[in-house]
Short mmCIF file of C-alpha atoms in Angstrom, two decimals:
data_model
loop_
_atom_site.label_atom_id
_atom_site.label_comp_id
_atom_site.label_asym_id
_atom_site.label_seq_id
_atom_site.Cartn_x
_atom_site.Cartn_y
_atom_site.Cartn_z
CA UNK A 1 -177.96 -112.00 22.81
CA UNK A 2 -180.93 -113.69 24.43
CA UNK A 3 -178.94 -116.93 24.45
CA UNK A 4 -176.00 -115.25 26.19
CA UNK A 5 -178.24 -113.54 28.68
CA UNK A 6 -179.96 -116.78 29.53
CA UNK A 7 -176.61 -118.51 29.86
CA UNK A 8 -175.36 -115.79 32.15
CA UNK A 9 -178.58 -115.93 34.16
CA UNK A 10 -178.31 -119.66 34.70
CA UNK A 11 -174.66 -119.26 35.63
CA UNK A 12 -175.46 -116.51 38.15
CA UNK A 13 -178.10 -118.70 39.80
CA UNK A 14 -175.62 -121.55 39.96
CA UNK A 15 -173.02 -119.32 41.58
CA UNK A 16 -175.63 -118.05 44.03
CA UNK A 17 -176.39 -121.61 45.10
CA UNK A 18 -172.69 -122.40 45.30
CA UNK A 19 -171.96 -119.34 47.39
CA UNK A 20 -174.86 -120.15 49.66
CA UNK A 21 -173.57 -123.66 50.29
CA UNK A 22 -169.91 -122.91 50.51
CA UNK A 23 -170.22 -119.54 52.20
CA UNK A 24 -171.78 -121.04 55.32
CA UNK A 25 -175.31 -120.14 54.23
CA UNK A 26 -176.49 -123.64 54.77
CA UNK A 27 -176.11 -122.99 58.49
CA UNK A 28 -178.88 -120.41 58.25
CA UNK A 29 -182.19 -122.16 58.74
CA UNK A 30 -180.64 -125.29 57.23
CA UNK A 31 -182.68 -125.00 54.08
CA UNK A 32 -181.65 -125.58 50.54
CA UNK A 33 -182.46 -122.76 48.14
CA UNK A 34 -183.52 -124.20 44.85
CA UNK A 35 -183.12 -120.95 42.97
CA UNK A 36 -182.01 -122.80 39.86
CA UNK A 37 -185.19 -124.85 39.85
CA UNK A 38 -187.29 -121.74 40.30
CA UNK A 39 -185.29 -119.98 37.61
CA UNK A 40 -185.88 -122.79 35.15
CA UNK A 41 -189.61 -122.72 35.87
CA UNK A 42 -189.67 -118.98 35.25
CA UNK A 43 -187.68 -119.37 32.02
CA UNK A 44 -190.34 -121.73 30.75
CA UNK A 45 -193.06 -119.31 31.92
CA UNK A 46 -191.44 -116.30 30.25
CA UNK A 47 -190.00 -117.79 27.05
CA UNK A 48 -192.05 -120.85 26.27
CA UNK A 49 -191.71 -124.58 26.51
CA UNK A 50 -188.84 -125.10 24.06
CA UNK A 51 -186.59 -122.56 25.82
CA UNK A 52 -187.63 -124.02 29.15
CA UNK A 53 -186.82 -127.51 27.91
CA UNK A 54 -183.38 -126.54 26.63
CA UNK A 55 -182.28 -124.42 29.57
CA UNK A 56 -183.81 -126.84 32.02
CA UNK A 57 -181.58 -129.61 30.67
CA UNK A 58 -178.56 -127.32 30.75
CA UNK A 59 -179.25 -126.15 34.30
CA UNK A 60 -179.86 -129.71 35.38
CA UNK A 61 -176.53 -130.81 33.98
CA UNK A 62 -174.71 -127.98 35.69
CA UNK A 63 -176.40 -128.63 38.99
CA UNK A 64 -175.63 -132.31 38.80
CA UNK A 65 -172.04 -131.61 37.99
CA UNK A 66 -171.50 -129.20 40.86
CA UNK A 67 -173.76 -130.21 43.68
CA UNK A 68 -174.64 -133.80 43.24
CA UNK A 69 -172.16 -136.23 44.73
CA UNK A 70 -170.68 -139.04 42.72
CA UNK A 71 -173.14 -141.50 44.26
CA UNK A 72 -176.10 -140.12 42.31
CA UNK A 73 -177.28 -141.75 39.13
CA UNK A 74 -176.32 -139.61 36.20
CA UNK A 75 -179.11 -138.00 34.23
CA UNK A 76 -181.96 -137.67 36.69
CA UNK A 77 -181.41 -134.03 37.64
CA UNK A 78 -181.33 -132.81 34.02
CA UNK A 79 -184.49 -134.82 33.38
CA UNK A 80 -186.33 -133.22 36.30
CA UNK A 81 -185.24 -129.73 35.35
CA UNK A 82 -186.10 -130.12 31.68
CA UNK A 83 -189.56 -131.35 32.60
CA UNK A 84 -190.08 -128.42 34.98
CA UNK A 85 -188.99 -125.94 32.29
CA UNK A 86 -191.07 -127.61 29.62
CA UNK A 87 -194.30 -127.98 31.54
CA UNK A 88 -193.98 -124.49 33.02
CA UNK A 89 -193.95 -123.28 29.43
CA UNK A 90 -196.86 -125.57 28.49
CA UNK A 91 -199.17 -124.54 31.32
CA UNK A 92 -198.17 -120.93 32.08
CA UNK A 93 -196.63 -119.34 28.98
CA UNK A 94 -199.07 -116.82 27.52
CA UNK A 95 -201.67 -117.64 30.19
CA UNK A 96 -200.43 -115.98 33.40
CA UNK A 97 -199.76 -112.30 33.96
CA UNK A 98 -196.03 -111.71 34.22
CA UNK A 99 -196.56 -108.44 36.13
CA UNK A 100 -198.60 -110.08 38.86
CA UNK A 101 -196.53 -111.32 41.82
CA UNK A 102 -199.14 -114.05 42.40
CA UNK A 103 -197.93 -115.65 39.17
CA UNK A 104 -194.48 -115.76 40.72
CA UNK A 105 -195.87 -117.43 43.82
CA UNK A 106 -197.86 -120.01 41.85
CA UNK A 107 -195.07 -120.91 39.42
CA UNK A 108 -192.50 -121.07 42.21
CA UNK A 109 -194.76 -123.30 44.28
CA UNK A 110 -195.67 -125.60 41.41
CA UNK A 111 -192.03 -125.87 40.22
CA UNK A 112 -190.76 -126.61 43.70
CA UNK A 113 -193.45 -129.17 44.53
CA UNK A 114 -193.18 -130.90 41.19
CA UNK A 115 -189.41 -130.95 41.39
CA UNK A 116 -189.38 -132.42 44.89
CA UNK A 117 -191.98 -135.06 44.03
CA UNK A 118 -190.15 -136.11 40.88
CA UNK A 119 -186.84 -136.21 42.72
CA UNK A 120 -188.32 -138.37 45.46
CA UNK A 121 -189.93 -140.70 42.89
CA UNK A 122 -186.77 -141.14 40.84
CA UNK A 123 -184.70 -141.57 43.94
CA UNK A 124 -187.06 -144.35 45.03
CA UNK A 125 -187.20 -146.16 41.71
CA UNK A 126 -183.53 -145.84 40.86
CA UNK A 127 -182.31 -146.34 44.43
CA UNK A 128 -180.25 -143.23 44.03
CA UNK A 129 -179.64 -140.13 46.06
CA UNK A 130 -181.27 -137.02 44.63
CA UNK A 131 -179.87 -133.61 45.44
CA UNK A 132 -183.27 -131.99 45.70
CA UNK A 133 -184.48 -134.19 48.52
CA UNK A 134 -181.22 -134.67 50.34
CA UNK A 135 -181.61 -134.56 54.11
CA UNK A 136 -184.54 -135.00 56.48
CA UNK A 137 -187.86 -133.12 56.28
CA UNK A 138 -187.40 -130.76 59.18
CA UNK A 139 -189.48 -127.79 60.28
CA UNK A 140 -186.79 -125.51 58.90
CA UNK A 141 -187.17 -127.16 55.55
CA UNK A 142 -190.91 -126.51 55.52
CA UNK A 143 -190.29 -122.92 56.50
CA UNK A 144 -187.73 -122.56 53.74
CA UNK A 145 -190.27 -123.88 51.28
CA UNK A 146 -192.67 -121.08 52.15
CA UNK A 147 -189.88 -118.52 52.02
CA UNK A 148 -188.90 -119.65 48.55
CA UNK A 149 -192.47 -119.74 47.25
CA UNK A 150 -193.75 -116.48 48.73
CA UNK A 151 -190.61 -114.39 48.85
CA UNK A 152 -187.92 -115.67 46.53
CA UNK A 153 -190.33 -116.58 43.71
CA UNK A 154 -191.93 -113.16 43.18
CA UNK A 155 -188.58 -111.42 43.68
CA UNK A 156 -186.90 -113.64 41.13
CA UNK A 157 -189.71 -113.05 38.65
CA UNK A 158 -189.36 -109.31 39.12
CA UNK A 159 -185.64 -109.53 38.53
CA UNK A 160 -186.15 -111.60 35.40
CA UNK A 161 -188.69 -109.13 34.07
CA UNK A 162 -186.12 -106.39 34.43
CA UNK A 163 -183.21 -108.48 33.16
CA UNK A 164 -184.97 -109.84 30.07
CA UNK A 165 -187.06 -106.72 29.43
CA UNK A 166 -185.91 -106.44 25.84
CA UNK A 167 -186.69 -110.05 25.02
CA UNK A 168 -190.09 -110.56 26.58
CA UNK A 169 -193.00 -110.73 24.10
CA UNK A 170 -195.85 -111.00 26.60
CA UNK B 1 -197.95 -134.06 18.01
CA UNK B 2 -196.00 -130.87 18.61
CA UNK B 3 -192.26 -131.01 17.88
CA UNK B 4 -191.51 -129.91 21.41
CA UNK B 5 -193.34 -132.90 22.86
CA UNK B 6 -191.17 -135.16 20.70
CA UNK B 7 -188.10 -133.40 22.05
CA UNK B 8 -189.27 -133.99 25.59
CA UNK B 9 -190.05 -137.61 24.89
CA UNK B 10 -186.69 -138.24 23.29
CA UNK B 11 -184.86 -136.47 26.09
CA UNK B 12 -186.83 -138.43 28.68
CA UNK B 13 -185.98 -141.72 27.05
CA UNK B 14 -182.34 -140.73 26.74
CA UNK B 15 -182.08 -139.62 30.36
CA UNK B 16 -183.90 -142.71 31.65
CA UNK B 17 -181.69 -144.92 29.57
CA UNK B 18 -178.66 -143.08 30.88
CA UNK B 19 -179.81 -143.55 34.44
CA UNK B 20 -180.64 -147.21 33.92
CA UNK B 21 -177.68 -148.35 31.91
CA UNK B 22 -174.81 -150.14 33.47
CA UNK B 23 -172.75 -147.39 31.92
CA UNK B 24 -174.24 -144.92 34.36
CA UNK B 25 -172.79 -146.94 37.25
CA UNK B 26 -169.44 -146.91 35.52
CA UNK B 27 -169.85 -143.19 35.07
CA UNK B 28 -170.49 -142.83 38.77
CA UNK B 29 -167.31 -144.75 39.48
CA UNK B 30 -165.29 -142.58 37.13
CA UNK B 31 -166.76 -139.45 38.65
CA UNK B 32 -165.65 -140.69 42.04
CA UNK B 33 -162.19 -141.26 40.63
CA UNK B 34 -162.06 -137.78 39.11
CA UNK B 35 -163.32 -136.27 42.33
CA UNK B 36 -160.76 -138.19 44.28
CA UNK B 37 -157.98 -136.91 42.09
CA UNK B 38 -159.03 -133.34 42.76
CA UNK B 39 -159.47 -133.69 46.47
CA UNK B 40 -159.73 -137.02 48.25
CA UNK B 41 -162.29 -136.02 50.86
CA UNK B 42 -164.60 -133.85 48.79
CA UNK B 43 -168.09 -135.18 48.23
CA UNK B 44 -169.13 -132.87 45.39
CA UNK B 45 -167.24 -131.33 42.53
CA UNK B 46 -168.00 -127.89 43.84
CA UNK B 47 -166.41 -128.74 47.17
CA UNK B 48 -163.47 -130.26 45.36
CA UNK B 49 -163.20 -127.20 43.14
CA UNK B 50 -162.31 -125.10 46.17
CA UNK B 51 -159.15 -127.08 46.45
CA UNK B 52 -158.34 -127.35 42.78
CA UNK B 53 -155.83 -124.55 43.03
CA UNK B 54 -154.05 -126.46 45.76
CA UNK B 55 -154.05 -129.68 43.81
CA UNK B 56 -150.31 -130.10 43.86
CA UNK B 57 -150.15 -129.32 47.55
CA UNK B 58 -153.03 -131.63 48.44
CA UNK B 59 -151.42 -134.57 46.65
CA UNK B 60 -148.04 -133.93 48.16
CA UNK B 61 -149.72 -133.79 51.59
CA UNK B 62 -151.50 -137.02 50.78
CA UNK B 63 -148.29 -138.81 49.85
CA UNK B 64 -146.54 -137.41 52.87
CA UNK B 65 -149.29 -138.73 55.10
CA UNK B 66 -149.03 -142.09 53.35
CA UNK B 67 -145.27 -142.16 53.96
CA UNK B 68 -145.80 -141.31 57.60
CA UNK B 69 -148.34 -144.10 58.02
CA UNK B 70 -145.94 -146.57 56.43
CA UNK B 71 -143.15 -145.31 58.67
CA UNK B 72 -145.27 -145.87 61.80
CA UNK B 73 -146.30 -149.32 60.58
CA UNK B 74 -142.67 -150.24 60.06
CA UNK B 75 -141.80 -148.94 63.51
CA UNK B 76 -144.59 -151.02 65.01
CA UNK B 77 -143.30 -154.13 63.22
CA UNK B 78 -139.75 -153.40 64.38
CA UNK B 79 -140.96 -152.85 67.90
CA UNK B 80 -142.79 -156.15 67.82
CA UNK B 81 -139.68 -157.84 66.46
CA UNK B 82 -137.56 -156.16 69.12
CA UNK B 83 -139.98 -157.37 71.77
CA UNK B 84 -139.66 -160.92 70.49
CA UNK B 85 -135.86 -160.68 70.54
CA UNK B 86 -135.95 -159.15 74.04
CA UNK B 87 -138.19 -162.00 75.23
CA UNK B 88 -135.78 -164.57 73.83
CA UNK B 89 -132.86 -162.88 75.59
CA UNK B 90 -134.86 -162.71 78.81
CA UNK B 91 -135.70 -166.41 78.62
CA UNK B 92 -132.07 -167.25 77.94
CA UNK B 93 -131.03 -165.23 80.99
CA UNK B 94 -133.58 -167.00 83.15
CA UNK B 95 -132.38 -170.42 81.96
CA UNK B 96 -128.78 -169.42 82.61
CA UNK B 97 -129.72 -168.23 86.09
CA UNK B 98 -131.45 -171.52 86.87
CA UNK B 99 -128.50 -173.53 85.58
CA UNK B 100 -126.13 -171.47 87.69
CA UNK B 101 -128.32 -171.98 90.75
CA UNK B 102 -128.35 -175.73 90.20
CA UNK B 103 -124.59 -175.85 89.75
CA UNK B 104 -123.88 -173.78 92.83
CA UNK B 105 -126.39 -175.59 95.04
CA UNK B 106 -125.08 -178.95 93.82
CA UNK B 107 -121.54 -178.05 94.91
CA UNK B 108 -122.67 -177.68 98.52
CA UNK B 109 -124.93 -180.74 98.46
CA UNK B 110 -123.75 -183.44 100.88
CA UNK B 111 -123.84 -186.08 98.11
CA UNK B 112 -123.54 -184.15 94.88
CA UNK B 113 -120.75 -181.99 96.21
CA UNK B 114 -118.41 -184.91 95.76
CA UNK B 115 -119.63 -185.88 92.31
CA UNK B 116 -119.06 -184.48 88.87
CA UNK B 117 -122.36 -183.40 87.43
CA UNK B 118 -123.69 -181.27 84.63
CA UNK B 119 -126.92 -179.49 83.95
CA UNK B 120 -128.83 -180.06 80.75
CA UNK B 121 -131.99 -178.50 79.37
CA UNK B 122 -134.81 -180.78 78.37
CA UNK B 123 -135.69 -180.22 74.75
CA UNK B 124 -137.82 -183.19 73.81
CA UNK B 125 -140.53 -185.30 75.38
CA UNK B 126 -142.08 -188.42 73.92
CA UNK B 127 -145.71 -188.41 72.87
CA UNK B 128 -148.55 -190.24 74.64
CA UNK B 129 -149.36 -190.34 78.35
CA UNK B 130 -147.18 -193.37 79.08
CA UNK B 131 -144.37 -192.23 76.80
CA UNK B 132 -144.53 -188.72 78.22
CA UNK B 133 -143.97 -190.16 81.68
CA UNK B 134 -141.23 -192.51 80.44
CA UNK B 135 -138.76 -190.67 78.25
CA UNK B 136 -137.09 -187.29 78.20
CA UNK B 137 -134.32 -186.02 75.92
CA UNK B 138 -131.96 -183.16 76.50
CA UNK B 139 -129.30 -180.96 75.07
CA UNK B 140 -125.94 -181.37 76.78
CA UNK B 141 -124.61 -178.08 78.04
CA UNK B 142 -121.76 -176.42 76.15
CA UNK B 143 -121.09 -179.43 73.93
CA UNK B 144 -119.60 -181.55 76.69
CA UNK B 145 -118.96 -185.26 76.27
CA UNK B 146 -122.23 -187.09 75.90
CA UNK B 147 -123.47 -188.74 79.08
CA UNK B 148 -123.06 -192.48 79.43
CA UNK B 149 -125.60 -195.19 79.81
CA UNK B 150 -126.94 -195.56 83.37
CA UNK B 151 -125.72 -192.12 84.43
CA UNK B 152 -128.36 -191.07 86.95
CA UNK B 153 -130.51 -188.08 86.19
CA UNK B 154 -131.77 -185.83 88.96
CA UNK B 155 -134.27 -182.99 89.13
CA UNK B 156 -134.25 -180.12 91.58
CA UNK B 157 -137.78 -179.97 92.93
CA UNK B 158 -138.66 -176.50 94.20
CA UNK B 159 -141.81 -177.82 95.83
CA UNK B 160 -139.83 -180.42 97.83
CA UNK B 161 -136.76 -178.19 98.11
CA UNK B 162 -134.29 -180.93 97.29
CA UNK B 163 -132.68 -182.93 94.51
CA UNK B 164 -134.89 -185.86 93.57
CA UNK B 165 -134.23 -188.84 91.39
CA UNK B 166 -135.59 -188.42 87.86
CA UNK B 167 -134.25 -191.44 85.99
CA UNK B 168 -131.20 -192.78 84.20
CA UNK B 169 -129.50 -192.12 80.89
CA UNK B 170 -130.14 -194.57 78.07
CA UNK B 171 -126.94 -194.35 76.10
CA UNK B 172 -126.47 -193.77 72.34
CA UNK B 173 -128.98 -196.43 71.33
CA UNK B 174 -131.72 -194.61 73.22
CA UNK B 175 -131.02 -191.16 71.77
CA UNK B 176 -133.58 -189.35 69.61
CA UNK B 177 -132.44 -187.19 66.78
CA UNK B 178 -128.92 -187.16 68.15
CA UNK B 179 -130.01 -185.86 71.56
CA UNK B 180 -129.24 -188.04 74.59
CA UNK B 181 -132.32 -189.36 76.36
CA UNK B 182 -133.10 -190.59 79.82
CA UNK B 183 -135.61 -193.11 81.08
CA UNK B 184 -137.70 -191.63 83.86
CA UNK B 185 -138.39 -193.44 87.12
CA UNK B 186 -142.10 -193.38 86.29
CA UNK B 187 -141.46 -195.49 83.17
CA UNK B 188 -142.91 -198.97 83.20
CA UNK B 189 -139.48 -200.50 82.66
CA UNK B 190 -137.65 -198.66 85.40
CA UNK B 191 -136.53 -200.51 88.52
CA UNK B 192 -134.36 -199.46 91.44
CA UNK B 193 -133.43 -200.52 94.95
CA UNK B 194 -134.70 -198.05 97.47
CA UNK B 195 -134.75 -197.59 101.22
CA UNK B 196 -137.49 -196.39 103.50
CA UNK B 197 -135.54 -193.84 105.44
CA UNK B 198 -137.14 -193.80 108.85
CA UNK B 199 -137.84 -197.54 109.20
CA UNK B 200 -134.66 -198.53 107.34
CA UNK B 201 -136.29 -201.14 105.16
CA UNK B 202 -135.14 -201.95 101.65
CA UNK B 203 -137.42 -202.66 98.74
CA UNK B 204 -137.52 -202.81 94.97
CA UNK B 205 -139.06 -199.75 93.36
CA UNK B 206 -140.69 -200.19 89.99
CA UNK B 207 -142.33 -197.75 87.65
CA UNK B 208 -145.87 -198.34 86.42
CA UNK B 209 -145.91 -196.03 83.40
CA UNK B 210 -148.07 -193.63 85.42
CA UNK B 211 -146.91 -190.13 86.19
CA UNK B 212 -147.93 -190.10 89.85
CA UNK B 213 -147.66 -193.66 91.11
CA UNK B 214 -144.93 -196.25 91.54
CA UNK B 215 -144.74 -199.48 93.54
CA UNK B 216 -142.21 -200.87 95.99
CA UNK B 217 -142.12 -204.61 96.15
CA UNK B 218 -140.35 -207.09 98.40
CA UNK B 219 -140.91 -205.15 101.58
CA UNK B 220 -140.88 -207.33 104.68
CA UNK B 221 -144.22 -208.91 105.49
CA UNK B 222 -144.24 -207.15 108.82
CA UNK B 223 -143.09 -203.86 107.36
CA UNK B 224 -143.47 -200.82 109.55
CA UNK B 225 -143.88 -198.58 106.57
CA UNK B 226 -146.68 -196.03 106.77
CA UNK B 227 -148.10 -193.42 104.46
CA UNK B 228 -145.85 -190.38 104.25
CA UNK B 229 -142.66 -192.40 104.66
CA UNK B 230 -139.72 -190.94 102.72
CA UNK B 231 -138.21 -193.20 100.05
CA UNK B 232 -134.56 -192.62 99.13
CA UNK B 233 -131.93 -194.35 97.03
CA UNK B 234 -129.71 -196.83 98.70
CA UNK B 235 -126.14 -198.10 98.33
CA UNK B 236 -127.36 -201.22 96.56
CA UNK B 237 -129.09 -199.31 93.80
CA UNK B 238 -125.65 -198.76 92.10
CA UNK B 239 -127.28 -196.56 89.49
CA UNK B 240 -127.92 -193.53 91.66
CA UNK B 241 -125.94 -192.07 94.57
CA UNK B 242 -127.42 -193.12 97.92
CA UNK B 243 -129.59 -190.77 99.91
CA UNK B 244 -131.29 -189.09 96.95
CA UNK B 245 -135.02 -188.60 97.54
CA UNK B 246 -137.29 -190.60 95.28
CA UNK B 247 -140.79 -190.11 96.64
CA UNK B 248 -143.09 -190.82 99.56
CA UNK B 249 -145.33 -193.75 100.39
CA UNK B 250 -149.03 -193.18 99.87
CA UNK B 251 -150.39 -196.61 100.75
CA UNK B 252 -149.14 -199.94 102.07
CA UNK B 253 -150.79 -203.22 101.28
CA UNK B 254 -151.90 -205.04 104.40
CA UNK B 255 -149.83 -208.06 105.34
CA UNK B 256 -151.11 -211.38 104.09
CA UNK B 257 -150.40 -214.84 105.38
CA UNK B 258 -150.16 -216.09 101.82
CA UNK B 259 -147.40 -213.78 100.77
CA UNK B 260 -143.84 -213.50 101.96
CA UNK B 261 -143.51 -209.87 101.11
CA UNK B 262 -145.73 -206.83 101.14
CA UNK B 263 -145.99 -203.93 98.78
CA UNK B 264 -146.28 -200.22 99.08
CA UNK B 265 -147.34 -197.52 96.64
CA UNK B 266 -145.16 -194.48 96.17
CA UNK B 267 -145.87 -191.03 94.91
CA UNK B 268 -142.69 -189.89 93.12
CA UNK B 269 -141.23 -186.49 93.88
CA UNK B 270 -140.33 -186.20 90.22
CA UNK B 271 -142.36 -183.26 88.90
CA UNK B 272 -143.06 -184.18 85.28
CA UNK B 273 -144.85 -180.89 84.64
CA UNK B 274 -141.78 -178.86 85.63
CA UNK B 275 -139.10 -181.04 84.08
CA UNK B 276 -137.20 -178.31 82.24
CA UNK B 277 -133.66 -178.92 83.42
CA UNK B 278 -132.01 -182.10 84.65
CA UNK B 279 -128.79 -182.76 86.49
CA UNK B 280 -126.78 -185.59 84.96
CA UNK B 281 -124.48 -187.27 87.43
CA UNK B 282 -121.36 -188.47 85.64
CA UNK B 283 -118.75 -189.91 87.97
CA UNK B 284 -116.88 -189.51 91.18
CA UNK B 285 -114.91 -186.38 91.61
CA UNK B 286 -111.45 -187.97 91.47
CA UNK B 287 -108.29 -187.78 89.41
CA UNK B 288 -108.71 -191.29 88.05
CA UNK B 289 -110.29 -191.87 84.68
CA UNK B 290 -114.05 -192.32 84.49
CA UNK B 291 -114.96 -195.95 85.15
CA UNK B 292 -116.57 -198.11 82.45
CA UNK B 293 -119.51 -198.88 84.65
CA UNK B 294 -120.92 -196.03 86.67
CA UNK B 295 -119.72 -196.86 90.17
CA UNK B 296 -120.39 -194.10 92.59
CA UNK B 297 -119.96 -195.45 96.02
#
């Protein structure tokens, strides 16, 4: 049941991103919502490093399949996501308060920053386009970063607390 | 070390290897192919997925567009071909018009009006500066009898506004590739009796192999010839009808006590750069058979 719920959760986040892009949402503020990246970080925070590792890889594969163009090198997005999920579980599982919205802010911020840095690094070393850092660093992008960290992060954590209520052990 | 760390390490190695392998580039290529099959202009699978339900329609539209492009290309080629054909027809009409003009104007000419002549298009010139100014070959019009040796050849010079002497036919031994040829007056071997029209002096015109200069020899020592004097054919030239313009004098050598004759230099009216059609003078317009030797007057 937990497996199915997690699968459905990842799928919902993927659809949300797809709807945002294809429903004209990208015209709003021209920022890219990395809800799947945040979700993977929170999965690692809530369920531990192994779950974060597994679902990070899965989410990365799905994201690469749907959003990354054929020019990208295959395998880098799943790698980034599995690292985010794993290390979120290593550093935050059992250590941060899941009720506290500040935890949501911190984990969202760390996941986003780490993901963007890794994407930029891999893109540089492999001479490949990375979905996470596609496009220029505009003011809107910086604004969207703060929106995702301070607004979307805590809200997503709250949703996940409600959604996975029966499966949380913390 | 924790099992999970081993998992991460293994996955990292696998993903790095996947990203680094040549196979990943091949995978990229195949992904492009798959994407292209779904929708040719999509840049992600998600974008292409929007059109997956219209796959059949998108491909039929693609092939229709391809057919249309090929149709327009074929039309463009046909149009180009048609333009080439139209240009050929236009050139043929222009040549026919020129020939007709020469025929009609020759009929009213005071000299040519009484002579049988034909118009031929030049189709071959010899190579080299001297040869280019010496020899010209032509295609007889409408498969008439080939012209004879020594038949004079004239050119209508639009700059002078008159028929001018161009040369003489060489006969079968001088033909090239089956086409009859004529020796031009500027050829080094050409020679002709001429008359200075205004002063009524007779001399011997010779070609020098140069396109714009000839020489008249055996002019009287006290010749009254001056630059600008018109040089025409004379009765004694026997090759060409008399009174046909040849050129004009550009310089006269000063008289010398040591020489019996003087010389003059002539600029021929023959326009080598516009020698496209020639008028071949055949024989007198009479009921008698054509003479063996070309006797005109």
